[in-house]
Amino acid sequence: MDGEAGGRRATTQGQQLRALFYVLPPGESSFRTVEEVPDYVEKSIPFFIAFIALEFAVSWVQKRKLSGRINDGVCSLSLGILSRLPDVLFRSVDLISYIYIWNNYRLFELPWDSPWTWYLTFLGVDFAYYCFHRISHEVNILWAAHQVHHSSEDYNLFTALRQSVLQRYTSWIFNLPMALFIPPSVFAVHLQFNLLYQFWIHTEVVTNLGPLEWILNTPSHHRVHHGRNPYCIDKNYGGTLIIWDRIFGTFEAEDAKVIYGLTHPVNSFDPIMLQLRPLAHIWNTYWATLGFCNKLSVIFKGPGWGPGKPRLGLPEEIPVITGKEVPFNPSVPVYLNCYAVVHFAVIMDLYTELLASVTVKLPISRPNAGILEIIRCLVFMGMYKLGYFRSQFSSLGCAYEVRRLL
């Protein structure tokens, strides 16, 4: 019995690993209903961790340096957690909208178990992603959400997990045409596979994949997409395939050393600020801009637009890259780095249990979680009051004083 269970577990792990590279064939990933579709993303978390550790090891062997930094990595993981927390309360807005169109407006129904349906959906989901991804760079209000993913000045597997909590509320629109004829269960599989594939291409340890570079989105192509060099701006939008960029003129091969991040770095690791500051910038620019049409342009034209400029701004206004740019990296004592890592490991444990149980009631996920959280907060506030570390946020001091008064 144990051997049989172990065999099943090994098969499941093998399927998860192949799903990560989009090589799980139709016969193993076709389902009649949405309810039968596995949560491939949630089940891939152990592989995310394993590949991140492997990337660190390979980077150390290749370059004698680690592939990332603690502050940037924790920030990316925090943003990843924030982006998935809505899934605890609601089903994915992509699926809700898709199923609604399918139930009420579908024109005809392709067979869910046909390989042709599977491959057609593969192309459809990837093309929809290309369209959405491109417009997210070319429309300011959408860029305000998507820029979170580009805000890291590192490029590693942590960066792949740096996602926006707001982006999903606009991306769903681009998938709706497929709901007129492709079953939701097939769409739900490819929606996850397309996302998972994009995890492993966020790395510098893989250089070139030879002939595959002509067809697939690869680490080399995606490094260009994350660059802030002038030649990298608004290039290589593909998800799994790079053919869309080659067809529509947005392809650029990796050339000069890529410097990562935004053209105007945010210099912060605060996950909440990274989500909201671009929206505040649009708000302020909107009210400071004269003329109703110009105000609309602030929202719906490119992030580089200004009165009298082209829709996407002027290329010559992109900051020059010298190759000597230094990433934002404030000095922090070693013990605080250790504290942050341990603290974050606890949060990650609670987070994975929360996703696995899909419940909003913390005590159900872990009966003693409430007590542990109280102890953790008391220890944190005690260290803060004793002056072992300081926060940039005045609200933390207010919170301590409220607790003391109570």
Short mmCIF file of C-alpha atoms in Angstrom, two decimals:
data_model
loop_
_atom_site.label_atom_id
_atom_site.label_comp_id
_atom_site.label_asym_id
_atom_site.label_seq_id
_atom_site.Cartn_x
_atom_site.Cartn_y
_atom_site.Cartn_z
CA MET A 1 0.00 0.00 0.00
CA ASP A 2 2.78 2.41 0.95
CA GLY A 3 4.65 1.58 -2.23
CA GLU A 4 1.55 2.21 -4.31
CA ALA A 5 0.94 5.55 -2.61
CA GLY A 6 4.57 6.48 -3.10
CA GLY A 7 4.27 5.66 -6.80
CA ARG A 8 1.24 7.88 -7.15
CA ARG A 9 3.02 10.69 -5.34
CA ALA A 10 6.09 10.38 -7.57
CA THR A 11 3.88 10.50 -10.67
CA THR A 12 2.11 13.61 -9.39
CA GLN A 13 5.43 15.30 -8.68
CA GLY A 14 6.65 14.41 -12.15
CA GLN A 15 3.52 15.90 -13.68
CA GLN A 16 3.98 19.08 -11.63
CA LEU A 17 7.56 19.40 -12.80
CA ARG A 18 6.55 18.97 -16.44
CA ALA A 19 3.70 21.45 -15.99
CA LEU A 20 6.31 24.01 -14.92
CA PHE A 21 7.92 23.71 -18.37
CA TYR A 22 4.63 23.37 -20.29
CA VAL A 23 5.46 19.83 -21.43
CA LEU A 24 2.53 18.01 -19.84
CA PRO A 25 0.69 16.51 -22.85
CA PRO A 26 -3.06 16.77 -23.53
CA GLY A 27 -3.71 13.21 -22.36
CA GLU A 28 -2.48 14.09 -18.85
CA SER A 29 -3.93 17.60 -18.58
CA SER A 30 -7.44 17.45 -20.05
CA PHE A 31 -10.46 17.55 -17.72
CA ARG A 32 -14.19 17.54 -18.20
CA THR A 33 -14.99 20.20 -15.58
CA VAL A 34 -13.20 23.12 -13.97
CA GLU A 35 -13.59 21.49 -10.56
CA GLU A 36 -11.39 18.60 -11.72
CA VAL A 37 -8.51 20.88 -12.80
CA PRO A 38 -5.64 20.72 -10.25
CA ASP A 39 -4.25 23.88 -8.71
CA TYR A 40 -0.95 23.50 -10.54
CA VAL A 41 0.35 26.85 -9.27
CA GLU A 42 -0.18 26.09 -5.58
CA LYS A 43 1.28 22.60 -5.98
CA SER A 44 4.36 24.06 -7.68
CA ILE A 45 5.47 26.02 -4.60
CA PRO A 46 7.95 23.29 -3.48
CA PHE A 47 9.49 23.38 -6.97
CA PHE A 48 9.75 27.17 -6.80
CA ILE A 49 11.76 26.83 -3.61
CA ALA A 50 13.94 24.03 -5.00
CA PHE A 51 14.73 25.91 -8.22
CA ILE A 52 15.54 29.11 -6.30
CA ALA A 53 18.02 27.14 -4.18
CA LEU A 54 19.46 25.53 -7.32
CA GLU A 55 19.82 28.94 -8.97
CA PHE A 56 21.75 30.24 -5.96
CA ALA A 57 24.09 27.22 -6.13
CA VAL A 58 24.68 27.44 -9.89
CA SER A 59 25.24 31.20 -9.70
CA TRP A 60 27.83 30.69 -6.98
CA VAL A 61 29.65 28.08 -9.06
CA GLN A 62 29.52 30.20 -12.24
CA LYS A 63 30.25 33.66 -10.86
CA ARG A 64 31.26 33.17 -7.22
CA LYS A 65 28.32 35.32 -6.18
CA LEU A 66 24.73 34.69 -5.18
CA SER A 67 21.94 35.33 -7.67
CA GLY A 68 19.99 37.65 -5.38
CA ARG A 69 19.83 39.75 -2.22
CA ILE A 70 17.81 39.16 0.96
CA ASN A 71 16.04 42.53 0.88
CA ASP A 72 15.02 42.26 -2.78
CA GLY A 73 14.09 38.59 -2.48
CA VAL A 74 11.87 39.09 0.55
CA CYS A 75 10.23 42.03 -1.21
CA SER A 76 9.51 39.91 -4.29
CA LEU A 77 8.06 37.09 -2.22
CA SER A 78 5.94 39.54 -0.23
CA LEU A 79 4.51 40.94 -3.44
CA GLY A 80 3.85 37.40 -4.63
CA ILE A 81 1.91 36.62 -1.46
CA LEU A 82 -0.12 39.82 -1.76
CA SER A 83 -0.99 39.01 -5.37
CA ARG A 84 -2.48 35.64 -4.45
CA LEU A 85 -4.32 36.55 -1.25
CA PRO A 86 -7.53 37.44 -3.16
CA ASP A 87 -7.66 33.77 -4.22
CA VAL A 88 -8.36 32.90 -0.58
CA LEU A 89 -11.60 34.90 -0.66
CA PHE A 90 -12.72 34.62 -4.29
CA ARG A 91 -12.34 32.35 -7.26
CA SER A 92 -10.03 33.80 -9.92
CA VAL A 93 -11.68 36.71 -11.75
CA ASP A 94 -10.30 35.19 -14.96
CA LEU A 95 -12.38 32.06 -14.41
CA ILE A 96 -15.48 33.83 -13.09
CA SER A 97 -15.73 36.05 -16.16
CA TYR A 98 -14.78 33.25 -18.53
CA ILE A 99 -17.38 30.83 -17.15
CA TYR A 100 -20.07 33.52 -17.28
CA ILE A 101 -19.45 34.15 -20.99
CA TRP A 102 -19.26 30.41 -21.66
CA ASN A 103 -22.57 29.70 -19.89
CA ASN A 104 -24.49 32.56 -21.47
CA TYR A 105 -22.96 33.47 -24.83
CA ARG A 106 -20.92 30.60 -26.28
CA LEU A 107 -21.37 30.11 -30.02
CA PHE A 108 -20.36 26.45 -30.13
CA GLU A 109 -18.47 23.95 -27.99
CA LEU A 110 -15.17 22.35 -28.88
CA PRO A 111 -14.61 18.89 -27.34
CA TRP A 112 -12.75 19.16 -24.03
CA ASP A 113 -10.80 15.92 -24.61
CA SER A 114 -9.54 16.71 -28.12
CA PRO A 115 -5.79 17.37 -28.57
CA TRP A 116 -6.74 19.96 -31.22
CA THR A 117 -8.72 21.90 -28.60
CA TRP A 118 -5.75 21.67 -26.23
CA TYR A 119 -3.26 23.05 -28.76
CA LEU A 120 -5.66 25.74 -29.99
CA THR A 121 -6.12 26.89 -26.39
CA PHE A 122 -2.35 26.91 -25.92
CA LEU A 123 -2.02 29.36 -28.81
CA GLY A 124 -5.07 31.38 -27.79
CA VAL A 125 -4.00 31.89 -24.18
CA ASP A 126 -0.48 32.83 -25.21
CA PHE A 127 -1.65 35.31 -27.85
CA ALA A 128 -4.11 36.84 -25.37
CA TYR A 129 -1.23 37.20 -22.91
CA TYR A 130 0.91 38.91 -25.54
CA CYS A 131 -1.86 41.43 -26.27
CA PHE A 132 -2.51 42.12 -22.60
CA HIS A 133 1.18 42.33 -21.76
CA ARG A 134 1.87 44.78 -24.56
CA ILE A 135 -1.02 47.06 -23.69
CA SER A 136 0.05 46.95 -20.04
CA HIS A 137 3.25 48.68 -21.11
CA GLU A 138 1.53 51.13 -23.44
CA VAL A 139 -1.40 52.34 -21.28
CA ASN A 140 -0.42 54.27 -18.19
CA ILE A 141 -3.17 53.08 -15.86
CA LEU A 142 -2.38 49.44 -16.70
CA TRP A 143 1.35 50.07 -16.41
CA ALA A 144 0.73 51.38 -12.88
CA ALA A 145 -0.25 47.83 -11.94
CA HIS A 146 2.23 45.92 -14.10
CA GLN A 147 5.29 48.01 -13.14
CA VAL A 148 5.42 46.14 -9.82
CA HIS A 149 6.83 43.15 -11.68
CA HIS A 150 9.56 45.32 -13.24
CA SER A 151 10.54 47.18 -10.09
CA SER A 152 13.31 44.78 -9.04
CA GLU A 153 16.88 45.70 -9.96
CA ASP A 154 17.82 42.02 -9.75
CA TYR A 155 16.84 39.35 -12.25
CA ASN A 156 16.34 35.94 -10.72
CA LEU A 157 13.63 33.44 -9.86
CA PHE A 158 12.51 35.64 -6.96
CA THR A 159 11.61 38.27 -9.55
CA ALA A 160 9.22 35.84 -11.24
CA LEU A 161 7.12 35.82 -8.06
CA ARG A 162 7.00 39.64 -7.85
CA GLN A 163 3.44 40.19 -9.05
CA SER A 164 0.79 42.91 -8.89
CA VAL A 165 -2.35 42.43 -6.82
CA LEU A 166 -4.27 44.71 -9.23
CA GLN A 167 -3.20 43.36 -12.63
CA ARG A 168 -5.58 40.38 -12.64
CA TYR A 169 -8.55 42.72 -12.61
CA THR A 170 -7.79 43.86 -16.16
CA SER A 171 -6.12 40.85 -17.78
CA TRP A 172 -9.32 38.77 -17.82
CA ILE A 173 -10.83 40.85 -20.64
CA PHE A 174 -8.35 39.54 -23.20
CA ASN A 175 -9.34 35.91 -22.61
CA LEU A 176 -13.07 36.34 -23.14
CA PRO A 177 -13.16 35.70 -26.94
CA MET A 178 -12.01 32.14 -26.25
CA ALA A 179 -15.01 31.62 -23.96
CA LEU A 180 -17.24 31.66 -27.04
CA PHE A 181 -16.05 28.16 -28.01
CA ILE A 182 -13.31 26.74 -25.71
CA PRO A 183 -14.48 24.86 -22.56
CA PRO A 184 -13.51 26.51 -19.25
CA SER A 185 -11.72 23.38 -18.03
CA VAL A 186 -9.27 23.54 -20.94
CA PHE A 187 -8.78 27.27 -20.46
CA ALA A 188 -8.13 26.83 -16.71
CA VAL A 189 -5.28 24.42 -17.44
CA HIS A 190 -3.52 26.68 -19.93
CA LEU A 191 -4.01 29.80 -17.83
CA GLN A 192 -1.90 28.11 -15.16
CA PHE A 193 0.63 26.54 -17.53
CA ASN A 194 1.28 29.90 -19.22
CA LEU A 195 1.97 31.48 -15.83
CA LEU A 196 4.14 28.60 -14.61
CA TYR A 197 6.28 28.59 -17.75
CA GLN A 198 7.22 32.19 -17.12
CA PHE A 199 8.71 31.31 -13.72
CA TRP A 200 11.88 29.57 -14.87
CA ILE A 201 12.79 32.11 -17.58
CA HIS A 202 13.55 34.72 -14.88
CA THR A 203 17.19 33.75 -14.48
CA GLU A 204 20.70 34.72 -15.56
CA VAL A 205 22.20 31.25 -15.10
CA VAL A 206 20.69 30.01 -18.40
CA THR A 207 22.40 31.81 -21.26
CA ASN A 208 21.20 30.59 -24.67
CA LEU A 209 18.94 27.73 -25.78
CA GLY A 210 20.06 27.53 -29.40
CA PRO A 211 17.34 26.95 -32.03
CA LEU A 212 14.61 27.18 -29.37
CA GLU A 213 15.36 30.90 -29.18
CA TRP A 214 13.50 31.33 -32.51
CA ILE A 215 10.22 29.99 -31.16
CA LEU A 216 10.10 30.10 -27.37
CA ASN A 217 10.34 32.89 -24.89
CA THR A 218 13.64 32.13 -23.18
CA PRO A 219 15.67 33.57 -20.29
CA SER A 220 17.71 35.57 -22.82
CA HIS A 221 14.62 37.11 -24.46
CA HIS A 222 12.99 37.88 -21.14
CA ARG A 223 16.11 39.48 -19.72
CA VAL A 224 15.75 42.05 -22.49
CA HIS A 225 12.13 42.62 -21.49
CA HIS A 226 13.19 43.40 -17.91
CA GLY A 227 15.99 45.74 -18.94
CA ARG A 228 15.92 49.52 -18.64
CA ASN A 229 18.51 50.00 -21.37
CA PRO A 230 17.02 52.07 -24.20
CA TYR A 231 17.21 49.10 -26.59
CA CYS A 232 15.21 46.96 -24.12
CA ILE A 233 12.22 49.25 -23.59
CA ASP A 234 8.87 47.83 -24.73
CA LYS A 235 10.32 44.65 -26.23
CA ASN A 236 9.68 40.89 -26.00
CA TYR A 237 6.16 40.71 -24.57
CA GLY A 238 5.63 36.99 -25.24
CA GLY A 239 4.61 34.59 -22.49
CA THR A 240 5.56 31.12 -23.73
CA LEU A 241 6.17 31.86 -27.41
CA ILE A 242 8.36 34.61 -28.87
CA ILE A 243 6.76 34.30 -32.33
CA TRP A 244 4.20 37.03 -31.55
CA ASP A 245 7.00 39.54 -31.00
CA ARG A 246 8.68 38.49 -34.22
CA ILE A 247 5.37 38.84 -36.11
CA PHE A 248 4.34 42.22 -34.65
CA GLY A 249 7.75 43.91 -34.58
CA THR A 250 8.43 44.00 -30.84
CA PHE A 251 11.28 41.49 -30.76
CA GLU A 252 14.78 42.45 -29.66
CA ALA A 253 17.70 40.06 -29.16
CA GLU A 254 19.94 40.35 -26.10
CA ASP A 255 22.96 42.47 -26.94
CA ALA A 256 24.64 44.87 -24.51
CA LYS A 257 24.68 44.01 -20.81
CA VAL A 258 21.15 44.38 -19.47
CA ILE A 259 20.57 46.70 -16.50
CA TYR A 260 17.36 45.69 -14.77
CA GLY A 261 14.53 47.64 -13.21
CA LEU A 262 12.47 50.71 -13.98
CA THR A 263 13.86 53.66 -15.94
CA HIS A 264 13.32 55.68 -12.77
CA PRO A 265 14.10 53.29 -9.88
CA VAL A 266 11.73 53.36 -6.91
CA ASN A 267 14.46 52.77 -4.28
CA SER A 268 12.17 50.97 -1.87
CA PHE A 269 11.37 47.46 -0.69
CA ASP A 270 7.99 48.37 0.78
CA PRO A 271 5.49 46.05 -0.98
CA ILE A 272 2.48 48.28 -0.27
CA MET A 273 4.20 51.40 -1.55
CA LEU A 274 5.34 49.58 -4.70
CA GLN A 275 1.71 48.66 -5.40
CA LEU A 276 0.17 52.08 -4.76
CA ARG A 277 2.75 54.81 -5.51
CA PRO A 278 2.29 54.67 -9.33
CA LEU A 279 -1.45 55.18 -8.87
CA ALA A 280 -0.76 58.18 -6.66
CA HIS A 281 1.58 59.55 -9.34
CA ILE A 282 -1.14 59.24 -11.99
CA TRP A 283 -3.64 60.92 -9.65
CA ASN A 284 -1.32 63.87 -9.03
CA THR A 285 -0.36 64.18 -12.70
CA TYR A 286 -4.01 64.04 -13.75
CA TRP A 287 -4.97 67.04 -11.61
CA ALA A 288 -1.82 68.95 -12.51
CA THR A 289 -2.41 68.55 -16.27
CA LEU A 290 -4.49 71.17 -18.07
CA GLY A 291 -7.23 70.28 -20.55
CA PHE A 292 -9.74 67.44 -20.48
CA CYS A 293 -8.19 65.56 -23.42
CA ASN A 294 -4.75 65.84 -21.85
CA LYS A 295 -6.15 64.51 -18.58
CA LEU A 296 -7.52 61.46 -20.40
CA SER A 297 -4.15 61.03 -22.09
CA VAL A 298 -2.47 60.87 -18.69
CA ILE A 299 -4.55 57.76 -17.99
CA PHE A 300 -4.76 56.04 -21.36
CA LYS A 301 -1.53 56.91 -23.19
CA GLY A 302 1.92 55.59 -22.37
CA PRO A 303 3.73 56.20 -19.08
CA GLY A 304 6.24 58.40 -20.92
CA TRP A 305 3.60 60.61 -22.53
CA GLY A 306 3.30 64.33 -21.86
CA PRO A 307 1.54 67.22 -23.65
CA GLY A 308 3.00 67.60 -27.13
CA LYS A 309 4.73 64.21 -27.08
CA PRO A 310 3.98 61.01 -29.04
CA ARG A 311 1.63 58.43 -27.47
CA LEU A 312 4.47 56.42 -25.94
CA GLY A 313 6.74 59.36 -25.14
CA LEU A 314 10.10 60.35 -26.59
CA PRO A 315 12.82 57.66 -26.78
CA GLU A 316 15.50 60.28 -26.18
CA GLU A 317 14.03 60.96 -22.73
CA ILE A 318 14.86 57.42 -21.56
CA PRO A 319 17.79 57.76 -19.11
CA VAL A 320 21.17 56.77 -20.54
CA ILE A 321 22.66 53.56 -19.18
CA THR A 322 26.35 53.70 -18.29
CA GLY A 323 26.74 50.14 -17.02
CA LYS A 324 27.88 51.46 -13.65
CA GLU A 325 24.42 51.69 -12.09
CA VAL A 326 24.32 50.52 -8.48
CA PRO A 327 21.10 48.85 -7.23
CA PHE A 328 19.36 50.28 -4.20
CA ASN A 329 20.81 48.29 -1.30
CA PRO A 330 20.63 49.98 2.12
CA SER A 331 23.03 48.66 4.73
CA VAL A 332 21.28 46.55 7.38
CA PRO A 333 22.89 44.70 10.33
CA VAL A 334 23.28 40.95 9.89
CA TYR A 335 21.03 40.16 12.85
CA LEU A 336 18.18 42.12 11.26
CA ASN A 337 18.61 40.21 8.01
CA CYS A 338 18.43 36.97 10.01
CA TYR A 339 15.34 38.22 11.82
CA ALA A 340 13.67 39.15 8.52
CA VAL A 341 14.39 35.74 7.00
CA VAL A 342 13.06 33.80 10.01
CA HIS A 343 10.03 36.08 10.31
CA PHE A 344 9.29 35.67 6.62
CA ALA A 345 9.68 31.88 6.79
CA VAL A 346 6.92 31.82 9.43
CA ILE A 347 4.70 33.99 7.23
CA MET A 348 5.37 31.72 4.24
CA ASP A 349 4.36 28.67 6.29
CA LEU A 350 1.06 30.28 7.28
CA TYR A 351 0.51 31.46 3.73
CA THR A 352 0.96 28.04 2.14
CA GLU A 353 -1.37 26.47 4.69
CA LEU A 354 -3.91 29.20 4.05
CA LEU A 355 -3.85 28.60 0.31
CA ALA A 356 -4.03 24.85 0.78
CA SER A 357 -7.12 25.08 2.99
CA VAL A 358 -8.68 27.96 0.99
CA THR A 359 -10.28 29.44 4.07
CA VAL A 360 -10.42 32.88 5.60
CA LYS A 361 -10.57 31.51 9.15
CA LEU A 362 -7.05 31.43 10.50
CA PRO A 363 -7.82 29.13 13.48
CA ILE A 364 -9.08 26.43 11.08
CA SER A 365 -5.81 26.54 9.17
CA ARG A 366 -3.78 26.27 12.39
CA PRO A 367 -5.57 26.08 15.76
CA ASN A 368 -2.82 27.84 17.72
CA ALA A 369 -2.09 30.45 15.05
CA GLY A 370 -3.86 33.21 16.95
CA ILE A 371 -1.72 32.67 20.07
CA LEU A 372 1.47 32.47 18.00
CA GLU A 373 0.57 35.69 16.19
CA ILE A 374 -0.05 37.52 19.48
CA ILE A 375 3.31 36.35 20.85
CA ARG A 376 5.06 37.33 17.62
CA CYS A 377 3.56 40.82 17.66
CA LEU A 378 4.40 41.37 21.34
CA VAL A 379 8.03 40.34 20.76
CA PHE A 380 8.23 42.58 17.70
CA MET A 381 6.81 45.62 19.51
CA GLY A 382 9.06 45.00 22.51
CA MET A 383 12.18 45.01 20.32
CA TYR A 384 10.90 48.13 18.58
CA LYS A 385 10.30 49.95 21.86
CA LEU A 386 13.72 48.98 23.21
CA GLY A 387 15.29 50.60 20.16
CA TYR A 388 16.80 47.54 18.48
CA PHE A 389 15.46 48.75 15.16
CA ARG A 390 13.40 51.56 13.67
CA SER A 391 10.69 51.67 11.05
CA GLN A 392 10.16 54.23 8.29
CA PHE A 393 6.45 54.22 9.10
CA SER A 394 5.11 56.47 11.84
CA SER A 395 2.02 54.25 12.05
CA LEU A 396 4.13 51.56 13.73
CA GLY A 397 4.92 53.91 16.59
CA CYS A 398 1.23 54.79 16.84
CA ALA A 399 0.32 51.10 16.97
CA TYR A 400 2.73 50.55 19.87
CA GLU A 401 1.32 53.48 21.81
CA VAL A 402 -2.22 52.24 21.28
CA ARG A 403 -1.24 48.83 22.64
CA ARG A 404 0.45 50.46 25.68
CA LEU A 405 -2.62 52.57 26.44
CA LEU A 406 -4.89 49.54 26.20
#
